XYZ file of C-alpha atoms in Angstrom:
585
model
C 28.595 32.745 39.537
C 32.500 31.941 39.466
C 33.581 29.017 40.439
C 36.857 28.100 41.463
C 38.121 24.574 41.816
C 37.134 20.962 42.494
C 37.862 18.733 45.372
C 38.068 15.209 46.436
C 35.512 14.272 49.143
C 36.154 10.605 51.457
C 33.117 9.332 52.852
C 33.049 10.678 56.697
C 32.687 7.585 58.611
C 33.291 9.187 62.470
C 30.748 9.427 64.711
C 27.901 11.434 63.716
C 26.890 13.408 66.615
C 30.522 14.039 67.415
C 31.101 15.522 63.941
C 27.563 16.845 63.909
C 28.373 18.709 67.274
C 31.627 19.932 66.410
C 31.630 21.409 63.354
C 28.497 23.167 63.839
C 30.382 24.842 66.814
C 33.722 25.535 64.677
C 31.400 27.136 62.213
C 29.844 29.120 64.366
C 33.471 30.387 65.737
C 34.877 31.099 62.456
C 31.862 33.722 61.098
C 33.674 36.570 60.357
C 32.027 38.531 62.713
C 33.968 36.697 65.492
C 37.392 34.511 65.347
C 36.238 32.307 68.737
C 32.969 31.279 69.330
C 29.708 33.365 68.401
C 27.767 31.770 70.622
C 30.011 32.728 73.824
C 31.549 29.240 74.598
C 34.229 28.998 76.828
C 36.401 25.581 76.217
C 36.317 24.916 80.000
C 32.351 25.235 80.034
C 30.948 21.663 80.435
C 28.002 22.750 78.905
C 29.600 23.570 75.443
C 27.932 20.677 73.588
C 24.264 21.558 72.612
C 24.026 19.924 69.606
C 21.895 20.858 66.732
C 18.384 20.054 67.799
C 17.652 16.376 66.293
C 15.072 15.959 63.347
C 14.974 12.998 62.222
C 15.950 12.371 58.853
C 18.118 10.219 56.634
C 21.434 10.876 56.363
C 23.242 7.846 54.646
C 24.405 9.496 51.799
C 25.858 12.004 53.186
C 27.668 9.743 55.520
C 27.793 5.955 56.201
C 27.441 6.597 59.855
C 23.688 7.068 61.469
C 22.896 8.662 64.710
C 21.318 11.375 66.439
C 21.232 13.389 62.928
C 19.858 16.945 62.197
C 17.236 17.175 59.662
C 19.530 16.302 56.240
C 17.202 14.666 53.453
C 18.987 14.954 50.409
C 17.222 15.533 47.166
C 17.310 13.184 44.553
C 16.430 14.745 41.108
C 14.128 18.269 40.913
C 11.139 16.873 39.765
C 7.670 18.157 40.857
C 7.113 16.582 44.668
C 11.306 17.663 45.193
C 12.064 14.116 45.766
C 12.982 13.249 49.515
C 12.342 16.596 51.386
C 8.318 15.633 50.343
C 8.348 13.051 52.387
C 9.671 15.348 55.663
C 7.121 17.627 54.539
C 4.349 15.403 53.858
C 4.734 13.276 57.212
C 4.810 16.426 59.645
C 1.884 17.148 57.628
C -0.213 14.532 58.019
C 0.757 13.888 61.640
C -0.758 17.088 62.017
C -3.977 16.497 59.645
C -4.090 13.076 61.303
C -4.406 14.978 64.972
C -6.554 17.735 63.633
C -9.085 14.520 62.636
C -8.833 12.693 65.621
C -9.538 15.803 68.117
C -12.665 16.649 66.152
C -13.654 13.372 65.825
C -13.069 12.321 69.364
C -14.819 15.715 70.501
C -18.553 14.185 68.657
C -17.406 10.704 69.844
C -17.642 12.194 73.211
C -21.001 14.194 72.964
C -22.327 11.153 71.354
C -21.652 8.745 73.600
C -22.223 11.529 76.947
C -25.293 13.162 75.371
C -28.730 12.672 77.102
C -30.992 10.023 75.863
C -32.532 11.603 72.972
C -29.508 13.359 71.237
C -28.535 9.258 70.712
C -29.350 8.553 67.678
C -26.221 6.939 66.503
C -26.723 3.578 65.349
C -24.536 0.811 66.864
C -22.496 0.139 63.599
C -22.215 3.973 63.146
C -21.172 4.576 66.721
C -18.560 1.048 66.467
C -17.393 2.919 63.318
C -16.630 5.773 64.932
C -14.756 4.196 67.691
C -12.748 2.990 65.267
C -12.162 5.901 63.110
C -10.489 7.988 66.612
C -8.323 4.980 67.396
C -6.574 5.189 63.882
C -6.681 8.601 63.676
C -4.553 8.723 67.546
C -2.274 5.832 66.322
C -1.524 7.270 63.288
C -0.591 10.872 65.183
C 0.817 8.764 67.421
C 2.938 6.326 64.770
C 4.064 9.530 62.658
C 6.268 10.979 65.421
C 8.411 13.805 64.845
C 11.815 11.463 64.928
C 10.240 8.610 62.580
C 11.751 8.637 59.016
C 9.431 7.651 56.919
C 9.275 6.285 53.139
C 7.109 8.367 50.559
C 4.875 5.197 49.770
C 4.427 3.840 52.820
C 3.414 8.102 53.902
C 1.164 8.080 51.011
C -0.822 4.534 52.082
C -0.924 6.468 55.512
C -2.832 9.469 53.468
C -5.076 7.124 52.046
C -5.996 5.484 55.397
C -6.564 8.790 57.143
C -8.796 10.465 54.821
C -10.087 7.499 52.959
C -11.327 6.065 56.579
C -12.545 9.831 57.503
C -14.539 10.106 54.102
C -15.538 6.719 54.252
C -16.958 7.018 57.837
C -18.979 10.612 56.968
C -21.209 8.716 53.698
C -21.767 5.875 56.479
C -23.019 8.607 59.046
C -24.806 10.838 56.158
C -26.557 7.372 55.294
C -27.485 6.390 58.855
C -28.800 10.165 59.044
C -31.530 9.979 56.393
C -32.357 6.890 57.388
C -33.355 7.723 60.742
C -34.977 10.979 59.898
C -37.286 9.803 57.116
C -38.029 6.542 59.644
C -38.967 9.313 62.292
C -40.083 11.714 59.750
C -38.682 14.591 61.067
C -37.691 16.841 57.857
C -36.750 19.997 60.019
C -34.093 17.741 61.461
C -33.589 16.388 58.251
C -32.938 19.798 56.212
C -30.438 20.930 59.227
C -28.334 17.637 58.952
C -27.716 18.452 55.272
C -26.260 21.675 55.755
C -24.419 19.891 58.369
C -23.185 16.698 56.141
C -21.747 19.977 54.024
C -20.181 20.999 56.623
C -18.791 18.340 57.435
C -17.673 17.218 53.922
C -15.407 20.900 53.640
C -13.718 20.471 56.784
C -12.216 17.455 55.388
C -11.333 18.875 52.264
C -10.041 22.011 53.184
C -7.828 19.777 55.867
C -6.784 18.014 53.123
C -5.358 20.843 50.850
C -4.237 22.605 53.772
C -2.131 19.659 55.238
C -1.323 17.322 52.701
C 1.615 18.974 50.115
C 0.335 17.716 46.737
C -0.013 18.891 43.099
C -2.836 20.021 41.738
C -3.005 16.920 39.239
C -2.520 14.739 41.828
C -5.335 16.689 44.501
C -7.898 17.300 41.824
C -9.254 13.283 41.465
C -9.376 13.541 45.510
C -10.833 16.393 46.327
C -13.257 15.117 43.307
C -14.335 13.101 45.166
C -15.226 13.866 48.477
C -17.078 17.002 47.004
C -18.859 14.722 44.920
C -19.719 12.361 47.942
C -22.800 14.359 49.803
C -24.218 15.164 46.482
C -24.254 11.358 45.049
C -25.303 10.191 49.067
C -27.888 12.864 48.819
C -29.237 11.601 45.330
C -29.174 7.903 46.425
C -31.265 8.944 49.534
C -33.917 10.472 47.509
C -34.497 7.304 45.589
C -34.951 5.611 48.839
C -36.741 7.769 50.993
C -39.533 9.511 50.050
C -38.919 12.231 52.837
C -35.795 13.211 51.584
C -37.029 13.409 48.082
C -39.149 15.716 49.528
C -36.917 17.969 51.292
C -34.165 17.678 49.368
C -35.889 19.374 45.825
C -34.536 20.184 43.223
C -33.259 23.645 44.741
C -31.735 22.109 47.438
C -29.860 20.023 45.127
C -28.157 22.797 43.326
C -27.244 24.689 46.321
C -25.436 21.800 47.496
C -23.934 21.258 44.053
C -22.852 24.858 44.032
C -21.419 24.747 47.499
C -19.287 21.284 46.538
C -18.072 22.844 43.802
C -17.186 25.967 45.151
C -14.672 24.312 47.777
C -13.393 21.797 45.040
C -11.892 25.494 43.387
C -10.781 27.032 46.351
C -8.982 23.541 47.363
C -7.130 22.999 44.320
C -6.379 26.393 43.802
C -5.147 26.861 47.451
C -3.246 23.659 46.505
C -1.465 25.405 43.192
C -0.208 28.441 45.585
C 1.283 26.619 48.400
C 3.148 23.761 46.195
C 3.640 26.994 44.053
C 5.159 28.663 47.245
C 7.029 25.113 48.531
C 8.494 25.361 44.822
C 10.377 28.922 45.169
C 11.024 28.364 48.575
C 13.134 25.205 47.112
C 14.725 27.367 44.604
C 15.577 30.005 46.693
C 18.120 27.646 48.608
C 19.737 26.664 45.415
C 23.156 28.491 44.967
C 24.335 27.255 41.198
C 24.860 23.706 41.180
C 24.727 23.993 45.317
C 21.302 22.717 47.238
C 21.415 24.073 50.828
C 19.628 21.956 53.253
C 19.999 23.381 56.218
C 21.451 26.192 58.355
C 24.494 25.079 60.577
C 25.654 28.314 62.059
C 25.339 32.534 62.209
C 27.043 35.126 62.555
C 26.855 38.947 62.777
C 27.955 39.203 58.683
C 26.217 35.754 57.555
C 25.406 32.039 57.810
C 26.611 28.531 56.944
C 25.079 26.079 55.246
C 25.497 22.345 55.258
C 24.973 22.214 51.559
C 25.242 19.252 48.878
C 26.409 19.502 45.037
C 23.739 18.918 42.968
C 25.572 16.703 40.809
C 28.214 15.129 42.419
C 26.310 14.574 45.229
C 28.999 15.571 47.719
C 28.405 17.389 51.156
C 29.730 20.704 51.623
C 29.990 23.857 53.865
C 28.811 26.843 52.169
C 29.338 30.493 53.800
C 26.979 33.319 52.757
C 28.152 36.786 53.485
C 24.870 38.913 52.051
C 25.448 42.620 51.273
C 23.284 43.844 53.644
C 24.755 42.133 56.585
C 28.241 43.017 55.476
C 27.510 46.605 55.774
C 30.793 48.095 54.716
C 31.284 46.879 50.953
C 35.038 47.285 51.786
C 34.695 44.642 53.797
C 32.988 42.287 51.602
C 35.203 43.351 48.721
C 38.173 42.378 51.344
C 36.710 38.848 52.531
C 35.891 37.866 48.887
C 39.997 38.571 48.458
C 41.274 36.700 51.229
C 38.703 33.981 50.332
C 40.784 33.844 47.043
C 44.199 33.773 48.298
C 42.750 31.257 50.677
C 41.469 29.217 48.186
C 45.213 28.726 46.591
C 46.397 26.632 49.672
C 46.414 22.826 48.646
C 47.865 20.931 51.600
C 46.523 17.365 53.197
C 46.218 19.912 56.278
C 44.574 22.774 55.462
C 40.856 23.057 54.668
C 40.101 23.156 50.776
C 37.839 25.405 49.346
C 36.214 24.288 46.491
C 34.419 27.047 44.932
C 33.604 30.666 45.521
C 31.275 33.723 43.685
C 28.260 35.697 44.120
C 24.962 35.131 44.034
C 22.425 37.457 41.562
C 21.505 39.524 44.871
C 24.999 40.141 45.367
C 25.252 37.602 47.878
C 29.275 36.373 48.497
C 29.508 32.512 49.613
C 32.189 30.160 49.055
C 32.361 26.565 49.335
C 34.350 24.400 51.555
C 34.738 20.640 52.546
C 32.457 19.481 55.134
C 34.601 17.592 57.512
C 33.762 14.860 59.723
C 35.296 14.274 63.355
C 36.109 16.422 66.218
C 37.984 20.129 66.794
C 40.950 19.718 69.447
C 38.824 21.588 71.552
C 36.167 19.195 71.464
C 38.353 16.553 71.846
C 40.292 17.521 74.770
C 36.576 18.865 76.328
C 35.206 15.419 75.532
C 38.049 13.154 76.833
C 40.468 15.338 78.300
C 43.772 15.574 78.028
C 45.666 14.102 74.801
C 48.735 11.696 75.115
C 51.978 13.232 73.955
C 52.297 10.880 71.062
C 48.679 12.325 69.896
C 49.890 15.973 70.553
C 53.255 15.501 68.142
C 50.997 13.450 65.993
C 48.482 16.513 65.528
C 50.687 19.394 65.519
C 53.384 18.204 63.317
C 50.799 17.631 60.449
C 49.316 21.728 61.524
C 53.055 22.604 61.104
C 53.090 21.219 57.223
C 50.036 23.507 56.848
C 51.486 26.356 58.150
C 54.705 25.750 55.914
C 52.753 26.489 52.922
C 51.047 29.190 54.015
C 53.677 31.113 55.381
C 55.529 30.703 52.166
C 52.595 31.745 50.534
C 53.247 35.218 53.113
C 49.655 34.204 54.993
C 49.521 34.735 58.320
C 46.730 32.880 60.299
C 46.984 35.590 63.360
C 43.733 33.096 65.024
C 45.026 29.480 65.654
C 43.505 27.564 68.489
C 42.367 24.116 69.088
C 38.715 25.200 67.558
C 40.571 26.009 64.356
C 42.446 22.681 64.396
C 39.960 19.459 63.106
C 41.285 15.484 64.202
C 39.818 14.716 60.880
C 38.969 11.848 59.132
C 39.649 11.499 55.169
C 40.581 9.129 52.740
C 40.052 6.252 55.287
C 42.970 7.921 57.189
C 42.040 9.155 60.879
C 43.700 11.877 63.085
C 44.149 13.852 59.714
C 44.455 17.523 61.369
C 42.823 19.935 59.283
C 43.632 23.971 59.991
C 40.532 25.710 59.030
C 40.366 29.674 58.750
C 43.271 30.863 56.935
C 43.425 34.585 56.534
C 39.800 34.103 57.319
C 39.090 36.173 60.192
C 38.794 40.108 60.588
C 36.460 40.044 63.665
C 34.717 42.250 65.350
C 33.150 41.706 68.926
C 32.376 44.099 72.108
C 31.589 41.214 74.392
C 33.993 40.511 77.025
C 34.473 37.037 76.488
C 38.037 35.105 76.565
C 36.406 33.591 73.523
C 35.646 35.797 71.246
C 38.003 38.795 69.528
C 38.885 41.802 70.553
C 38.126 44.943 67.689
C 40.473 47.636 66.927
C 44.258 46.776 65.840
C 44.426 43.264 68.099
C 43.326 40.064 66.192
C 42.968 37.066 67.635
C 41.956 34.481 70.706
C 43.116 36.038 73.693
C 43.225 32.741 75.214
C 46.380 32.021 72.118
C 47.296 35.096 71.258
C 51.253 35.841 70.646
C 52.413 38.487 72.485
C 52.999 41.012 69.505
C 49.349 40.483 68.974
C 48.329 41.742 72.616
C 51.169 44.655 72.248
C 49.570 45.964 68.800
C 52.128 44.530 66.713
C 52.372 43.543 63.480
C 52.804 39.828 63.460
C 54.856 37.318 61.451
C 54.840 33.654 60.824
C 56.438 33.620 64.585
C 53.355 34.562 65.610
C 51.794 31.530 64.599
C 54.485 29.567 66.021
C 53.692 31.194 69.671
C 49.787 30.276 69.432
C 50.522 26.957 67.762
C 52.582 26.311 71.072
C 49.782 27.499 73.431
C 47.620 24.994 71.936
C 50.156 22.605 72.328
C 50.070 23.559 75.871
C 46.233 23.122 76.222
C 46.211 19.711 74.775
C 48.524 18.529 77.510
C 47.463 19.874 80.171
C 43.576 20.593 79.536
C 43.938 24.280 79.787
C 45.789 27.299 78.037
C 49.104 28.745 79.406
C 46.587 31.643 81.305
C 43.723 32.348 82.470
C 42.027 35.296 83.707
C 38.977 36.638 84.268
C 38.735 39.438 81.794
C 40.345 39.197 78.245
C 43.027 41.929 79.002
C 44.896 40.159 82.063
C 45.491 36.933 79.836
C 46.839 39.213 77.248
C 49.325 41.281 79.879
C 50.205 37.824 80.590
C 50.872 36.697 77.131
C 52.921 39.889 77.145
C 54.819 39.900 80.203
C 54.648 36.787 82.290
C 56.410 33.283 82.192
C 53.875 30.524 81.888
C 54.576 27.176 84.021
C 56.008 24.090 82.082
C 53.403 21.498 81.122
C 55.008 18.961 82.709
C 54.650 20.534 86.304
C 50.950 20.284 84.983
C 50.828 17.184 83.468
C 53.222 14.607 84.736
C 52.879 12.645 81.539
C 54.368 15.052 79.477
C 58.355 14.388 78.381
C 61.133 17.075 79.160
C 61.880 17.108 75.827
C 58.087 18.038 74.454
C 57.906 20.178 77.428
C 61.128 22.195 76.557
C 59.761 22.613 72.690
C 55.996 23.977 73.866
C 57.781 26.381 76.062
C 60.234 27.558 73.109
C 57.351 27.990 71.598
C 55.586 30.353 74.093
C 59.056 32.477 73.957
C 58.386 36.179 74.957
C 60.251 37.459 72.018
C 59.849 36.165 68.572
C 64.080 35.484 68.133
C 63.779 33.544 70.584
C 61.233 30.693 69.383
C 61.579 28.236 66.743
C 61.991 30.302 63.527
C 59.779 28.307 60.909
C 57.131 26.074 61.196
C 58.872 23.650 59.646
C 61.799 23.854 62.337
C 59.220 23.278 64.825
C 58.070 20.237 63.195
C 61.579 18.700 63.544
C 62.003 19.660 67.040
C 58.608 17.865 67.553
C 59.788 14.654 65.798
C 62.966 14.715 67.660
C 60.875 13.841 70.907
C 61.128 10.522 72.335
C 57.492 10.312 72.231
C 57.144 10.897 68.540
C 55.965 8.191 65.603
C 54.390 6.451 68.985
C 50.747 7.557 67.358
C 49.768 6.815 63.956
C 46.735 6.032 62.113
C 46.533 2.982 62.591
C 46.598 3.674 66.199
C 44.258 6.534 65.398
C 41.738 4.294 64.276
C 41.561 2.256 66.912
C 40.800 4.971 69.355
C 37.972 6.220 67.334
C 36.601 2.642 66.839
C 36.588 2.219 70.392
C 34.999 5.720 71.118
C 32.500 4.524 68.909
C 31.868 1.283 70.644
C 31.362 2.708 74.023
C 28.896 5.559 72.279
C 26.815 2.924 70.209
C 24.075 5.808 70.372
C 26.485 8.083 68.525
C 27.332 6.371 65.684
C 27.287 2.779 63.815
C 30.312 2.354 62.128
């Protein structure tokens, strides 16, 4: 695989479900098989935020902040139990062994104790036992709940309990067995409870080594031993019963042999092809020196991948466009390009891609930063309408980005707030990020404002320029014109039209005047509300010229150099201490 560059990564310290949220969504909107939102979000739909379903797991090194977190358990080292994700493994596991155990055992508790008169012959200790044995087995079902993290060793002491206390409770019962039958000589009774004690003894190991993730190495002294257990209680009972000496000859004794040994094979070799299978399941999510531990978002031509560098340690967002997905190997051949030029853009502001190259199967990913805070869509969904300081704050930083890139001759043709990030890096907050650069080449046939429209038009129809909607070819002016309609939608809460179907807001970008933000939003300044509306200029002469002429006209406001980071920082502290549930800062 080629690789292209290395970045710097700052620890993301904003609020984890926010940034969890959020950048799932803008990942899901930036697929190339749609520039808006695959998953048919509109940014006026209170019901947008569905984040990813919560696993728990831990995610401090990807991130200083806990939370509601998705399942992330990074992997320290490759050696044979794959280090953390075990432990995930191995407690869903035995939760489930554990509940197996305690249903069947609580099913015989219950005949036991509900059985007419003469099927009791359950000792008091045995039946106390018992009783026991289903209480731990519900608590520790119970204890190992799906949101729990949980600590290798302390899992593994929970192993020993479960099956130790299981095994431990069948020699007691097998004992109490013979005993009563050879008291009450009854060897027909006596000869069925063996086979049953065998019975018994292979439902525990084959829950064992179907539950319980282990090597073979590690497996083989266990499962040792509970085959061995029936055979050695069986032997022990002949020396002190004469009945069972009888019944249980010498035949007998071999059979049972045979049948213990028989399931310690098939255990431990069932045990050697699932850890086998666990193992190449591992390595198939390992792209070079990238581990990918978990899928974030899909599209019609591939996924995304929260992903961490196996020896750096950094998080990452890796995008895999697979051949057969792709369909038309032009188009692959054409993403991997603009994925390249992409790549060459080094501003604060834009995105930075790290790495990019193909995978043996032909497989095209590349690697990006994994940002932490909120999209401007988020934002303004979450707590509405941005101050004008915050607006000039935000955008004059996106202009910077879209300096270089224009000078570079990239066009974005797709900025809205979903492609703009209030990042946080470096320790410094409100750092706007402009993700997607020469990105997008969608393709939709849904008819949502969201998403795309195929054919010669690129772009959000929501913040599309009006040479976009009109079929034609766009400059850095373009930009300039979206860039101002998400101005407008930060002030005011809502783009500069609306429509029901995707073509009336384009005629409108085409052909009608929008209304001023400040008849929307009285806290908006004449001044800002003259350079949005320059911005949203019909004809391209007649907007600001360069990105970076917009950025002056923005500074120029009287509102401007009101909101820094410091001032950034503060707001997200305090978001954070009125969501304590979100985050820990």
């Amino acid at each position: 695989m080629s690789g292209r560059r290395r970045g710097t990564e700052s620890p993301p310290i904003a609020p984890a479900d926010m940034m969890n949220s959020t950048y799932q969504d803008w990942i899901c909107d930036s697929m190339p098989e749609h520039s808006a939102s695959t998953s048919n979000h509109s940014p006026f739909d209170p019901t947008l935020d569905a984040p990813i379903s919560a696993r728990a797991t831990e995610v401090s090194s990807l991130s200083p902040v806990a939370g509601p977190a998705r399942h992330v358990a990074l992997v320290e080292g490759s050696g044979p139990e794959l280090g953390d994700e075990l432990a995930l493994i191995l407690r869903t596991r035995l939760r489930a062994a554990a509940l197996v155990l305690f249903l069947g055992s609580g099913m015989f508790l219950a005949y036991g104790l509900y059985s007419p008169a003469p099927a009791r012959e359950a000792s008091l200790l045995l039946t106390a036992f018992h009783v026991v044995l289903v209480l731990v087995l519900g608590s520790t079902a119970l204890f190992l709940c799906a949101r729990c993290p949980g600590r290798l060793n302390r899992l593994r002491w929970l192993e020993l309990l479960v099956f130790g206390l299981t095994a431990a409770f069948f020699v007691v019962m097998q004992h109490e067995a013979f005993a009563h039958y050879a008291k009450t000589h009854q060897p027909m009774s006596l000869m069925a409870m063996m086979k049953a004690v065998i019975t018994y003894w292979y439902a525990l190991i084959f829950t064992y080594a179907i539950f319980i993730p282990n090597s073979p190495q590690r497996a083989a002294p266990v499962v040792g031993l509970m085959a061995a257990a029936p055979v050695v209680g069986t032997l022990l009972a002949r020396q002190k019963f004469a009945l069972v000496a009888e019944v249980a000859d010498m035949n007998q004794m071999v059979e049972m042999v045979m049948m213990m040994v028989i399931a310690f094979i098939a255990a431990i070799y069932g045990i050697y092809k699932m850890g086998a299978l666990r193992r190449e399941a591992y390595e198939a999510r390992q792209f070079g020196q990238y581990r990918l531990r978990e899928r974030i978002g899909a599209g019609g031509m591939g996924e995304v991948f929260l992903a961490e560098h196996q020896m750096l340690k950094r998080p990452c967002a890796i995008k895999l466009i697979r051949p057969t997905q792709a369909g038309d190997p032009r188009a692959l051949a054409r993403f991997e390009r603009e994925v390249r030029t992409a790549a060459r853009l080094s501003h604060w502001n834009s995105i930075e891609i790290f790495d990019y190259g193909r995978a043996a199967d032909g497989t095209f990913y590349y690697v990006m930063e994994y940002l932490p805070g909120l999209s401007l869509a988020d934002l303004v969904r979450r707590h509405g309408p941005l101050a004008p300081e915050r607006v000039v704050h935000l955008l004059t930083q996106t202009c910077d980005a879209l300096t270089e890139a224009h000078a570079m001759g990239m066009i974005h043709r797709d900025i809205k707030p979903g492609n703009i990030f209030a990042a946080q890096r470096g320790g410094v907050y409100d750092v706007a990020k402009l993700l997607d650069f020469g990105l997008v080449r969608p393709v939709a046939t849904t008819a949502d404002l969201q998403l795309t429209l195929e054919g010669s038009i690129t772009g959000s129809p929501l913040y599309m320029s009006p040479e976009q909607a009109l079929d034609e070819s766009p400059d850095g002016r373009s930009d300039i014109y979206s860039l101002g309609a998400v101005a407008y939608f930060l002030l005011t809460g809502r783009p500069p039209f609306e429509a029901a179907k995707p073509l009336q807001v384009l005629f409108a970008h085409a052909h009608q005047e929008p209304t001023g933000p400040a008849a929307m939003n009285g806290d908006v300044p004449d001044d800002l509300d003259r350079v949005v509306l320059r911005c949203l200029a019909k004809q391209p002469g007649d907007r600001y010229q360069t990105a970076d002429e917009l950025k002056r006209a923005l500074e120029d406001c009287c509102c401007a150099g009101h909101w820094d980071s410091a001032a950034a920082a503060a707001w997200w502290q305090e978001q954070a201490g009125r969501e304590p549930a979100l985050a820990e800062v």
